[in-house]
PDB file of N, CA, C and O in Angstrom:
ATOM      1  N   MET A  24      18.301  -3.944  20.496  1.00  0.00           N
ATOM      2  CA  MET A  24      18.877  -4.587  19.337  1.00  0.00           C
ATOM      3  C   MET A  24      18.043  -5.829  19.028  1.00  0.00           C
ATOM      4  O   MET A  24      17.734  -6.616  19.917  1.00  0.00           O
ATOM      5  N   ILE A  25      17.711  -6.014  17.776  1.00  0.00           N
ATOM      6  CA  ILE A  25      16.919  -7.161  17.331  1.00  0.00           C
ATOM      7  C   ILE A  25      17.848  -8.139  16.621  1.00  0.00           C
ATOM      8  O   ILE A  25      18.606  -7.755  15.732  1.00  0.00           O
ATOM      9  N   GLU A  26      17.781  -9.401  17.019  1.00  0.00           N
ATOM     10  CA  GLU A  26      18.573 -10.446  16.371  1.00  0.00           C
ATOM     11  C   GLU A  26      17.760 -11.013  15.210  1.00  0.00           C
ATOM     12  O   GLU A  26      16.602 -11.393  15.385  1.00  0.00           O
ATOM     13  N   ILE A  27      18.371 -11.074  14.049  1.00  0.00           N
ATOM     14  CA  ILE A  27      17.727 -11.655  12.869  1.00  0.00           C
ATOM     15  C   ILE A  27      18.203 -13.091  12.754  1.00  0.00           C
ATOM     16  O   ILE A  27      19.394 -13.363  12.599  1.00  0.00           O
ATOM     17  N   LYS A  28      17.259 -14.022  12.878  1.00  0.00           N
ATOM     18  CA  LYS A  28      17.576 -15.439  12.745  1.00  0.00           C
ATOM     19  C   LYS A  28      16.367 -16.183  12.218  1.00  0.00           C
ATOM     20  O   LYS A  28      15.250 -15.667  12.254  1.00  0.00           O
ATOM     21  N   LEU A  29      16.594 -17.390  11.753  1.00  0.00           N
ATOM     22  CA  LEU A  29      15.530 -18.206  11.183  1.00  0.00           C
ATOM     23  C   LEU A  29      14.562 -18.636  12.274  1.00  0.00           C
ATOM     24  O   LEU A  29      14.976 -19.012  13.375  1.00  0.00           O
ATOM     25  N   ASP A  30      13.285 -18.579  11.978  1.00  0.00           N
ATOM     26  CA  ASP A  30      12.229 -18.973  12.910  1.00  0.00           C
ATOM     27  C   ASP A  30      12.460 -20.411  13.390  1.00  0.00           C
ATOM     28  O   ASP A  30      12.640 -21.316  12.575  1.00  0.00           O
ATOM     29  N   PRO A  31      12.464 -20.636  14.709  1.00  0.00           N
ATOM     30  CA  PRO A  31      12.684 -21.989  15.241  1.00  0.00           C
ATOM     31  C   PRO A  31      11.692 -23.025  14.703  1.00  0.00           C
ATOM     32  O   PRO A  31      12.027 -24.203  14.600  1.00  0.00           O
ATOM     33  N   GLU A  32      10.498 -22.599  14.329  1.00  0.00           N
ATOM     34  CA  GLU A  32       9.496 -23.534  13.786  1.00  0.00           C
ATOM     35  C   GLU A  32       9.989 -24.193  12.491  1.00  0.00           C
ATOM     36  O   GLU A  32       9.609 -25.312  12.188  1.00  0.00           O
ATOM     37  N   LEU A  33      10.809 -23.484  11.732  1.00  0.00           N
ATOM     38  CA  LEU A  33      11.315 -24.037  10.476  1.00  0.00           C
ATOM     39  C   LEU A  33      12.316 -25.156  10.708  1.00  0.00           C
ATOM     40  O   LEU A  33      12.589 -25.951   9.807  1.00  0.00           O
ATOM     41  N   TRP A  34      12.870 -25.233  11.914  1.00  0.00           N
ATOM     42  CA  TRP A  34      13.868 -26.268  12.239  1.00  0.00           C
ATOM     43  C   TRP A  34      13.240 -27.505  12.868  1.00  0.00           C
ATOM     44  O   TRP A  34      13.926 -28.512  13.051  1.00  0.00           O
ATOM     45  N   LYS A  35      11.964 -27.460  13.222  1.00  0.00           N
ATOM     46  CA  LYS A  35      11.381 -28.521  14.055  1.00  0.00           C
ATOM     47  C   LYS A  35      11.446 -29.916  13.431  1.00  0.00           C
ATOM     48  O   LYS A  35      11.578 -30.895  14.145  1.00  0.00           O
ATOM     49  N   ASP A  36      11.374 -30.037  12.118  1.00  0.00           N
ATOM     50  CA  ASP A  36      11.414 -31.345  11.468  1.00  0.00           C
ATOM     51  C   ASP A  36      12.762 -31.629  10.807  1.00  0.00           C
ATOM     52  O   ASP A  36      12.881 -32.544   9.995  1.00  0.00           O
ATOM     53  N   ILE A  37      13.760 -30.837  11.154  1.00  0.00           N
ATOM     54  CA  ILE A  37      15.099 -30.961  10.563  1.00  0.00           C
ATOM     55  C   ILE A  37      16.003 -31.733  11.522  1.00  0.00           C
ATOM     56  O   ILE A  37      15.949 -31.522  12.733  1.00  0.00           O
ATOM     57  N   ASP A  38      16.831 -32.611  10.994  1.00  0.00           N
ATOM     58  CA  ASP A  38      17.764 -33.371  11.820  1.00  0.00           C
ATOM     59  C   ASP A  38      18.707 -32.436  12.569  1.00  0.00           C
ATOM     60  O   ASP A  38      19.212 -31.467  11.982  1.00  0.00           O
ATOM     61  N   PRO A  39      18.965 -32.705  13.843  1.00  0.00           N
ATOM     62  CA  PRO A  39      19.929 -31.895  14.595  1.00  0.00           C
ATOM     63  C   PRO A  39      21.287 -31.907  13.883  1.00  0.00           C
ATOM     64  O   PRO A  39      21.702 -32.909  13.337  1.00  0.00           O
ATOM     65  N   GLY A  40      21.948 -30.777  13.900  1.00  0.00           N
ATOM     66  CA  GLY A  40      23.249 -30.670  13.255  1.00  0.00           C
ATOM     67  C   GLY A  40      23.188 -30.201  11.812  1.00  0.00           C
ATOM     68  O   GLY A  40      24.206 -29.856  11.232  1.00  0.00           O
ATOM     69  N   THR A  41      21.977 -30.202  11.242  1.00  0.00           N
ATOM     70  CA  THR A  41      21.822 -29.708   9.871  1.00  0.00           C
ATOM     71  C   THR A  41      22.051 -28.200   9.853  1.00  0.00           C
ATOM     72  O   THR A  41      21.579 -27.497  10.736  1.00  0.00           O
ATOM     73  N   GLU A  42      22.777 -27.726   8.865  1.00  0.00           N
ATOM     74  CA  GLU A  42      23.047 -26.298   8.748  1.00  0.00           C
ATOM     75  C   GLU A  42      22.275 -25.697   7.592  1.00  0.00           C
ATOM     76  O   GLU A  42      21.923 -26.378   6.634  1.00  0.00           O
ATOM     77  N   GLY A  43      22.011 -24.397   7.711  1.00  0.00           N
ATOM     78  CA  GLY A  43      21.424 -23.641   6.625  1.00  0.00           C
ATOM     79  C   GLY A  43      22.537 -22.931   5.866  1.00  0.00           C
ATOM     80  O   GLY A  43      23.695 -22.950   6.275  1.00  0.00           O
ATOM     81  N   LEU A  44      22.180 -22.301   4.757  1.00  0.00           N
ATOM     82  CA  LEU A  44      23.144 -21.573   3.936  1.00  0.00           C
ATOM     83  C   LEU A  44      22.585 -20.191   3.629  1.00  0.00           C
ATOM     84  O   LEU A  44      21.432 -20.069   3.198  1.00  0.00           O
ATOM     85  N   VAL A  45      23.374 -19.149   3.892  1.00  0.00           N
ATOM     86  CA  VAL A  45      22.974 -17.803   3.501  1.00  0.00           C
ATOM     87  C   VAL A  45      23.185 -17.712   1.995  1.00  0.00           C
ATOM     88  O   VAL A  45      24.310 -17.816   1.508  1.00  0.00           O
ATOM     89  N   ASP A  46      22.093 -17.545   1.251  1.00  0.00           N
ATOM     90  CA  ASP A  46      22.163 -17.469  -0.201  1.00  0.00           C
ATOM     91  C   ASP A  46      22.623 -16.077  -0.637  1.00  0.00           C
ATOM     92  O   ASP A  46      23.599 -15.950  -1.352  1.00  0.00           O
ATOM     93  N   ALA A  47      21.903 -15.042  -0.181  1.00  0.00           N
ATOM     94  CA  ALA A  47      22.260 -13.679  -0.593  1.00  0.00           C
ATOM     95  C   ALA A  47      21.675 -12.660   0.368  1.00  0.00           C
ATOM     96  O   ALA A  47      20.528 -12.791   0.799  1.00  0.00           O
ATOM     97  N   TRP A  48      22.463 -11.653   0.696  1.00  0.00           N
ATOM     98  CA  TRP A  48      21.972 -10.528   1.483  1.00  0.00           C
ATOM     99  C   TRP A  48      21.334  -9.520   0.546  1.00  0.00           C
ATOM    100  O   TRP A  48      21.883  -9.220  -0.515  1.00  0.00           O
ATOM    101  N   ARG A  49      20.186  -8.997   0.929  1.00  0.00           N
ATOM    102  CA  ARG A  49      19.470  -7.987   0.136  1.00  0.00           C
ATOM    103  C   ARG A  49      19.766  -6.576   0.638  1.00  0.00           C
ATOM    104  O   ARG A  49      19.323  -5.605   0.045  1.00  0.00           O
ATOM    105  N   VAL A  50      20.503  -6.494   1.758  1.00  0.00           N
ATOM    106  CA  VAL A  50      20.843  -5.203   2.376  1.00  0.00           C
ATOM    107  C   VAL A  50      22.320  -5.201   2.745  1.00  0.00           C
ATOM    108  O   VAL A  50      22.972  -6.244   2.746  1.00  0.00           O
ATOM    109  N   LYS A  51      22.822  -4.032   3.093  1.00  0.00           N
ATOM    110  CA  LYS A  51      24.210  -3.880   3.538  1.00  0.00           C
ATOM    111  C   LYS A  51      24.228  -3.339   4.955  1.00  0.00           C
ATOM    112  O   LYS A  51      23.239  -2.739   5.407  1.00  0.00           O
ATOM    113  N   GLU A  52      25.344  -3.519   5.650  1.00  0.00           N
ATOM    114  CA  GLU A  52      25.495  -2.930   6.980  1.00  0.00           C
ATOM    115  C   GLU A  52      25.324  -1.420   6.875  1.00  0.00           C
ATOM    116  O   GLU A  52      25.815  -0.797   5.934  1.00  0.00           O
ATOM    117  N   GLY A  53      24.625  -0.856   7.833  1.00  0.00           N
ATOM    118  CA  GLY A  53      24.392   0.574   7.868  1.00  0.00           C
ATOM    119  C   GLY A  53      23.166   1.019   7.088  1.00  0.00           C
ATOM    120  O   GLY A  53      22.772   2.184   7.152  1.00  0.00           O
ATOM    121  N   GLU A  54      22.542   0.101   6.367  1.00  0.00           N
ATOM    122  CA  GLU A  54      21.369   0.442   5.561  1.00  0.00           C
ATOM    123  C   GLU A  54      20.111   0.502   6.430  1.00  0.00           C
ATOM    124  O   GLU A  54      19.886  -0.354   7.276  1.00  0.00           O
ATOM    125  N   ARG A  55      19.302   1.535   6.202  1.00  0.00           N
ATOM    126  CA  ARG A  55      18.011   1.644   6.888  1.00  0.00           C
ATOM    127  C   ARG A  55      16.998   0.778   6.140  1.00  0.00           C
ATOM    128  O   ARG A  55      16.992   0.752   4.912  1.00  0.00           O
ATOM    129  N   VAL A  56      16.162   0.084   6.902  1.00  0.00           N
ATOM    130  CA  VAL A  56      15.151  -0.799   6.311  1.00  0.00           C
ATOM    131  C   VAL A  56      13.787  -0.501   6.920  1.00  0.00           C
ATOM    132  O   VAL A  56      13.689   0.086   7.995  1.00  0.00           O
ATOM    133  N   GLN A  57      12.767  -0.926   6.215  1.00  0.00           N
ATOM    134  CA  GLN A  57      11.389  -0.783   6.682  1.00  0.00           C
ATOM    135  C   GLN A  57      10.888  -2.143   7.172  1.00  0.00           C
ATOM    136  O   GLN A  57      11.375  -3.190   6.728  1.00  0.00           O
ATOM    137  N   ALA A  58       9.919  -2.133   8.057  1.00  0.00           N
ATOM    138  CA  ALA A  58       9.313  -3.380   8.527  1.00  0.00           C
ATOM    139  C   ALA A  58       8.782  -4.142   7.320  1.00  0.00           C
ATOM    140  O   ALA A  58       8.145  -3.563   6.450  1.00  0.00           O
ATOM    141  N   GLY A  59       9.079  -5.428   7.252  1.00  0.00           N
ATOM    142  CA  GLY A  59       8.620  -6.268   6.159  1.00  0.00           C
ATOM    143  C   GLY A  59       9.548  -6.294   4.957  1.00  0.00           C
ATOM    144  O   GLY A  59       9.326  -7.055   4.022  1.00  0.00           O
ATOM    145  N   GLN A  60      10.592  -5.487   4.971  1.00  0.00           N
ATOM    146  CA  GLN A  60      11.546  -5.455   3.860  1.00  0.00           C
ATOM    147  C   GLN A  60      12.414  -6.704   3.897  1.00  0.00           C
ATOM    148  O   GLN A  60      12.877  -7.128   4.950  1.00  0.00           O
ATOM    149  N   ALA A  61      12.661  -7.301   2.738  1.00  0.00           N
ATOM    150  CA  ALA A  61      13.508  -8.484   2.652  1.00  0.00           C
ATOM    151  C   ALA A  61      14.940  -8.135   3.050  1.00  0.00           C
ATOM    152  O   ALA A  61      15.491  -7.146   2.582  1.00  0.00           O
ATOM    153  N   LEU A  62      15.518  -8.944   3.940  1.00  0.00           N
ATOM    154  CA  LEU A  62      16.885  -8.739   4.397  1.00  0.00           C
ATOM    155  C   LEU A  62      17.851  -9.741   3.779  1.00  0.00           C
ATOM    156  O   LEU A  62      18.931  -9.387   3.341  1.00  0.00           O
ATOM    157  N   VAL A  63      17.444 -11.003   3.765  1.00  0.00           N
ATOM    158  CA  VAL A  63      18.355 -12.072   3.355  1.00  0.00           C
ATOM    159  C   VAL A  63      17.546 -13.267   2.862  1.00  0.00           C
ATOM    160  O   VAL A  63      16.431 -13.503   3.312  1.00  0.00           O
ATOM    161  N   THR A  64      18.129 -14.000   1.941  1.00  0.00           N
ATOM    162  CA  THR A  64      17.554 -15.252   1.466  1.00  0.00           C
ATOM    163  C   THR A  64      18.455 -16.383   1.950  1.00  0.00           C
ATOM    164  O   THR A  64      19.677 -16.308   1.790  1.00  0.00           O
ATOM    165  N   VAL A  65      17.842 -17.393   2.560  1.00  0.00           N
ATOM    166  CA  VAL A  65      18.606 -18.532   3.066  1.00  0.00           C
ATOM    167  C   VAL A  65      18.052 -19.824   2.478  1.00  0.00           C
ATOM    168  O   VAL A  65      16.898 -19.879   2.065  1.00  0.00           O
ATOM    169  N   ILE A  66      18.889 -20.832   2.465  1.00  0.00           N
ATOM    170  CA  ILE A  66      18.479 -22.151   1.983  1.00  0.00           C
ATOM    171  C   ILE A  66      18.566 -23.114   3.156  1.00  0.00           C
ATOM    172  O   ILE A  66      19.581 -23.175   3.844  1.00  0.00           O
ATOM    173  N   LEU A  67      17.481 -23.856   3.355  1.00  0.00           N
ATOM    174  CA  LEU A  67      17.413 -24.835   4.435  1.00  0.00           C
ATOM    175  C   LEU A  67      16.814 -26.113   3.880  1.00  0.00           C
ATOM    176  O   LEU A  67      15.632 -26.143   3.516  1.00  0.00           O
ATOM    177  N   VAL A  68      17.623 -27.136   3.754  1.00  0.00           N
ATOM    178  CA  VAL A  68      17.210 -28.449   3.262  1.00  0.00           C
ATOM    179  C   VAL A  68      16.359 -28.314   1.994  1.00  0.00           C
ATOM    180  O   VAL A  68      15.172 -28.630   1.991  1.00  0.00           O
ATOM    181  N   LYS A  69      16.935 -27.792   0.973  1.00  0.00           N
ATOM    182  CA  LYS A  69      16.331 -27.697  -0.357  1.00  0.00           C
ATOM    183  C   LYS A  69      15.144 -26.738  -0.449  1.00  0.00           C
ATOM    184  O   LYS A  69      14.402 -26.754  -1.416  1.00  0.00           O
ATOM    185  N   THR A  70      14.915 -25.929   0.566  1.00  0.00           N
ATOM    186  CA  THR A  70      13.878 -24.906   0.478  1.00  0.00           C
ATOM    187  C   THR A  70      14.520 -23.544   0.689  1.00  0.00           C
ATOM    188  O   THR A  70      15.504 -23.411   1.412  1.00  0.00           O
ATOM    189  N   THR A  71      13.963 -22.552   0.051  1.00  0.00           N
ATOM    190  CA  THR A  71      14.476 -21.194   0.173  1.00  0.00           C
ATOM    191  C   THR A  71      13.532 -20.390   1.047  1.00  0.00           C
ATOM    192  O   THR A  71      12.316 -20.442   0.870  1.00  0.00           O
ATOM    193  N   GLN A  72      14.082 -19.684   2.007  1.00  0.00           N
ATOM    194  CA  GLN A  72      13.314 -18.836   2.920  1.00  0.00           C
ATOM    195  C   GLN A  72      13.827 -17.413   2.804  1.00  0.00           C
ATOM    196  O   GLN A  72      15.032 -17.209   2.644  1.00  0.00           O
ATOM    197  N   GLU A  73      12.921 -16.460   2.910  1.00  0.00           N
ATOM    198  CA  GLU A  73      13.322 -15.058   2.909  1.00  0.00           C
ATOM    199  C   GLU A  73      13.022 -14.489   4.284  1.00  0.00           C
ATOM    200  O   GLU A  73      11.907 -14.604   4.771  1.00  0.00           O
ATOM    201  N   LEU A  74      14.018 -13.923   4.924  1.00  0.00           N
ATOM    202  CA  LEU A  74      13.823 -13.286   6.224  1.00  0.00           C
ATOM    203  C   LEU A  74      13.597 -11.805   5.987  1.00  0.00           C
ATOM    204  O   LEU A  74      14.295 -11.186   5.194  1.00  0.00           O
ATOM    205  N   VAL A  75      12.599 -11.264   6.676  1.00  0.00           N
ATOM    206  CA  VAL A  75      12.258  -9.851   6.520  1.00  0.00           C
ATOM    207  C   VAL A  75      12.480  -9.126   7.840  1.00  0.00           C
ATOM    208  O   VAL A  75      12.527  -9.737   8.904  1.00  0.00           O
ATOM    209  N   ALA A  76      12.597  -7.816   7.752  1.00  0.00           N
ATOM    210  CA  ALA A  76      12.782  -6.998   8.948  1.00  0.00           C
ATOM    211  C   ALA A  76      11.487  -6.997   9.758  1.00  0.00           C
ATOM    212  O   ALA A  76      10.428  -6.690   9.226  1.00  0.00           O
ATOM    213  N   PRO A  77      11.557  -7.331  11.046  1.00  0.00           N
ATOM    214  CA  PRO A  77      10.355  -7.324  11.869  1.00  0.00           C
ATOM    215  C   PRO A  77       9.885  -5.901  12.205  1.00  0.00           C
ATOM    216  O   PRO A  77       8.726  -5.679  12.515  1.00  0.00           O
ATOM    217  N   ARG A  78      10.813  -4.952  12.145  1.00  0.00           N
ATOM    218  CA  ARG A  78      10.520  -3.539  12.438  1.00  0.00           C
ATOM    219  C   ARG A  78      11.444  -2.676  11.590  1.00  0.00           C
ATOM    220  O   ARG A  78      12.459  -3.139  11.095  1.00  0.00           O
ATOM    221  N   ALA A  79      11.107  -1.405  11.468  1.00  0.00           N
ATOM    222  CA  ALA A  79      11.978  -0.462  10.773  1.00  0.00           C
ATOM    223  C   ALA A  79      13.225  -0.231  11.619  1.00  0.00           C
ATOM    224  O   ALA A  79      13.161  -0.262  12.852  1.00  0.00           O
ATOM    225  N   GLY A  80      14.345  -0.021  10.971  1.00  0.00           N
ATOM    226  CA  GLY A  80      15.575   0.236  11.704  1.00  0.00           C
ATOM    227  C   GLY A  80      16.778   0.245  10.788  1.00  0.00           C
ATOM    228  O   GLY A  80      16.639   0.395   9.578  1.00  0.00           O
ATOM    229  N   THR A  81      17.943   0.047  11.372  1.00  0.00           N
ATOM    230  CA  THR A  81      19.202   0.045  10.635  1.00  0.00           C
ATOM    231  C   THR A  81      19.917  -1.275  10.871  1.00  0.00           C
ATOM    232  O   THR A  81      20.040  -1.725  12.023  1.00  0.00           O
ATOM    233  N   VAL A  82      20.373  -1.896   9.806  1.00  0.00           N
ATOM    234  CA  VAL A  82      21.165  -3.117   9.917  1.00  0.00           C
ATOM    235  C   VAL A  82      22.539  -2.700  10.440  1.00  0.00           C
ATOM    236  O   VAL A  82      23.283  -2.011   9.763  1.00  0.00           O
ATOM    237  N   THR A  83      22.844  -3.062  11.674  1.00  0.00           N
ATOM    238  CA  THR A  83      24.100  -2.626  12.278  1.00  0.00           C
ATOM    239  C   THR A  83      25.250  -3.593  12.018  1.00  0.00           C
ATOM    240  O   THR A  83      26.395  -3.171  11.953  1.00  0.00           O
ATOM    241  N   GLN A  84      24.919  -4.879  11.879  1.00  0.00           N
ATOM    242  CA  GLN A  84      25.994  -5.848  11.666  1.00  0.00           C
ATOM    243  C   GLN A  84      25.450  -7.093  10.988  1.00  0.00           C
ATOM    244  O   GLN A  84      24.434  -7.644  11.407  1.00  0.00           O
ATOM    245  N   ILE A  85      26.135  -7.544   9.947  1.00  0.00           N
ATOM    246  CA  ILE A  85      25.855  -8.828   9.310  1.00  0.00           C
ATOM    247  C   ILE A  85      26.864  -9.809   9.883  1.00  0.00           C
ATOM    248  O   ILE A  85      28.079  -9.620   9.745  1.00  0.00           O
ATOM    249  N   LEU A  86      26.368 -10.831  10.569  1.00  0.00           N
ATOM    250  CA  LEU A  86      27.227 -11.772  11.284  1.00  0.00           C
ATOM    251  C   LEU A  86      27.599 -13.005  10.468  1.00  0.00           C
ATOM    252  O   LEU A  86      28.605 -13.655  10.747  1.00  0.00           O
ATOM    253  N   VAL A  87      26.762 -13.368   9.490  1.00  0.00           N
ATOM    254  CA  VAL A  87      27.029 -14.527   8.635  1.00  0.00           C
ATOM    255  C   VAL A  87      27.010 -14.038   7.187  1.00  0.00           C
ATOM    256  O   VAL A  87      25.965 -13.612   6.703  1.00  0.00           O
ATOM    257  N   PRO A  88      28.142 -14.074   6.504  1.00  0.00           N
ATOM    258  CA  PRO A  88      28.198 -13.548   5.135  1.00  0.00           C
ATOM    259  C   PRO A  88      27.481 -14.456   4.131  1.00  0.00           C
ATOM    260  O   PRO A  88      27.182 -15.618   4.431  1.00  0.00           O
ATOM    261  N   ALA A  89      27.246 -13.917   2.952  1.00  0.00           N
ATOM    262  CA  ALA A  89      26.661 -14.705   1.863  1.00  0.00           C
ATOM    263  C   ALA A  89      27.542 -15.915   1.579  1.00  0.00           C
ATOM    264  O   ALA A  89      28.765 -15.849   1.684  1.00  0.00           O
ATOM    265  N   GLU A  90      26.887 -17.016   1.249  1.00  0.00           N
ATOM    266  CA  GLU A  90      27.525 -18.289   0.901  1.00  0.00           C
ATOM    267  C   GLU A  90      28.182 -18.983   2.091  1.00  0.00           C
ATOM    268  O   GLU A  90      28.972 -19.905   1.911  1.00  0.00           O
ATOM    269  N   ALA A  91      27.832 -18.556   3.303  1.00  0.00           N
ATOM    270  CA  ALA A  91      28.343 -19.222   4.508  1.00  0.00           C
ATOM    271  C   ALA A  91      27.225 -20.030   5.163  1.00  0.00           C
ATOM    272  O   ALA A  91      26.045 -19.695   5.039  1.00  0.00           O
ATOM    273  N   ASN A  92      27.605 -21.078   5.856  1.00  0.00           N
ATOM    274  CA  ASN A  92      26.640 -21.906   6.582  1.00  0.00           C
ATOM    275  C   ASN A  92      26.347 -21.302   7.948  1.00  0.00           C
ATOM    276  O   ASN A  92      27.158 -20.560   8.498  1.00  0.00           O
ATOM    277  N   PHE A  93      25.183 -21.653   8.488  1.00  0.00           N
ATOM    278  CA  PHE A  93      24.816 -21.237   9.833  1.00  0.00           C
ATOM    279  C   PHE A  93      24.074 -22.372  10.519  1.00  0.00           C
ATOM    280  O   PHE A  93      23.504 -23.243   9.873  1.00  0.00           O
ATOM    281  N   LYS A  94      24.113 -22.351  11.845  1.00  0.00           N
ATOM    282  CA  LYS A  94      23.494 -23.402  12.650  1.00  0.00           C
ATOM    283  C   LYS A  94      22.138 -22.959  13.184  1.00  0.00           C
ATOM    284  O   LYS A  94      21.834 -21.766  13.226  1.00  0.00           O
ATOM    285  N   GLN A  95      21.374 -23.922  13.640  1.00  0.00           N
ATOM    286  CA  GLN A  95      20.074 -23.642  14.243  1.00  0.00           C
ATOM    287  C   GLN A  95      20.246 -22.663  15.400  1.00  0.00           C
ATOM    288  O   GLN A  95      21.120 -22.831  16.244  1.00  0.00           O
ATOM    289  N   GLY A  96      19.438 -21.610  15.397  1.00  0.00           N
ATOM    290  CA  GLY A  96      19.462 -20.628  16.467  1.00  0.00           C
ATOM    291  C   GLY A  96      20.522 -19.549  16.316  1.00  0.00           C
ATOM    292  O   GLY A  96      20.573 -18.619  17.101  1.00  0.00           O
ATOM    293  N   GLN A  97      21.371 -19.655  15.306  1.00  0.00           N
ATOM    294  CA  GLN A  97      22.444 -18.684  15.115  1.00  0.00           C
ATOM    295  C   GLN A  97      21.882 -17.355  14.598  1.00  0.00           C
ATOM    296  O   GLN A  97      21.051 -17.321  13.705  1.00  0.00           O
ATOM    297  N   THR A  98      22.360 -16.264  15.151  1.00  0.00           N
ATOM    298  CA  THR A  98      21.963 -14.931  14.718  1.00  0.00           C
ATOM    299  C   THR A  98      22.696 -14.595  13.423  1.00  0.00           C
ATOM    300  O   THR A  98      23.911 -14.717  13.346  1.00  0.00           O
ATOM    301  N   LEU A  99      21.933 -14.159  12.408  1.00  0.00           N
ATOM    302  CA  LEU A  99      22.517 -13.845  11.112  1.00  0.00           C
ATOM    303  C   LEU A  99      22.910 -12.376  10.994  1.00  0.00           C
ATOM    304  O   LEU A  99      23.865 -12.028  10.310  1.00  0.00           O
ATOM    305  N   ALA A 100      22.150 -11.499  11.675  1.00  0.00           N
ATOM    306  CA  ALA A 100      22.432 -10.068  11.612  1.00  0.00           C
ATOM    307  C   ALA A 100      21.795  -9.384  12.826  1.00  0.00           C
ATOM    308  O   ALA A 100      20.953  -9.969  13.516  1.00  0.00           O
ATOM    309  N   LEU A 101      22.203  -8.136  13.046  1.00  0.00           N
ATOM    310  CA  LEU A 101      21.639  -7.322  14.125  1.00  0.00           C
ATOM    311  C   LEU A 101      20.976  -6.108  13.504  1.00  0.00           C
ATOM    312  O   LEU A 101      21.512  -5.491  12.579  1.00  0.00           O
ATOM    313  N   LEU A 102      19.808  -5.760  14.043  1.00  0.00           N
ATOM    314  CA  LEU A 102      19.034  -4.631  13.559  1.00  0.00           C
ATOM    315  C   LEU A 102      18.736  -3.713  14.728  1.00  0.00           C
ATOM    316  O   LEU A 102      18.213  -4.155  15.756  1.00  0.00           O
ATOM    317  N   GLU A 103      19.097  -2.449  14.585  1.00  0.00           N
ATOM    318  CA  GLU A 103      18.776  -1.454  15.614  1.00  0.00           C
ATOM    319  C   GLU A 103      17.459  -0.818  15.209  1.00  0.00           C
ATOM    320  O   GLU A 103      17.348  -0.207  14.142  1.00  0.00           O
ATOM    321  N   GLU A 104      16.480  -0.978  16.071  1.00  0.00           N
ATOM    322  CA  GLU A 104      15.129  -0.487  15.778  1.00  0.00           C
ATOM    323  C   GLU A 104      15.081   1.042  15.777  1.00  0.00           C
ATOM    324  O   GLU A 104      15.682   1.691  16.607  1.00  0.00           O
ATOM    325  N   SER A 105      14.346   1.595  14.803  1.00  0.00           N
ATOM    326  CA  SER A 105      14.129   3.036  14.763  1.00  0.00           C
ATOM    327  C   SER A 105      13.099   3.422  15.817  1.00  0.00           C
ATOM    328  O   SER A 105      12.127   2.700  16.049  1.00  0.00           O
ATOM    329  N   ILE A 106      13.303   4.557  16.423  1.00  0.00           N
ATOM    330  CA  ILE A 106      12.369   5.026  17.446  1.00  0.00           C
ATOM    331  C   ILE A 106      11.452   6.071  16.845  1.00  0.00           C
ATOM    332  O   ILE A 106      11.777   6.839  16.033  1.00  0.00           O
TER     333      ILE A 106
END
């Protein structure tokens, strides 16, 4: 299982305790995705980041819904890799 979360490097200059915001999911639970496909758009301190699938697979669970906040290191979704 692959955890989808924001790259820790993006948090390095951010004040501790600052939260991100899930702007919009581009996929649904149960949807098959390809490596590099956009999964979700998030907002972090006035910048927008797009997280993409690191590998092909199926989105098994979205853990943080659209328009919800998330903390540094928090998993946003789970992806089951295709074999």
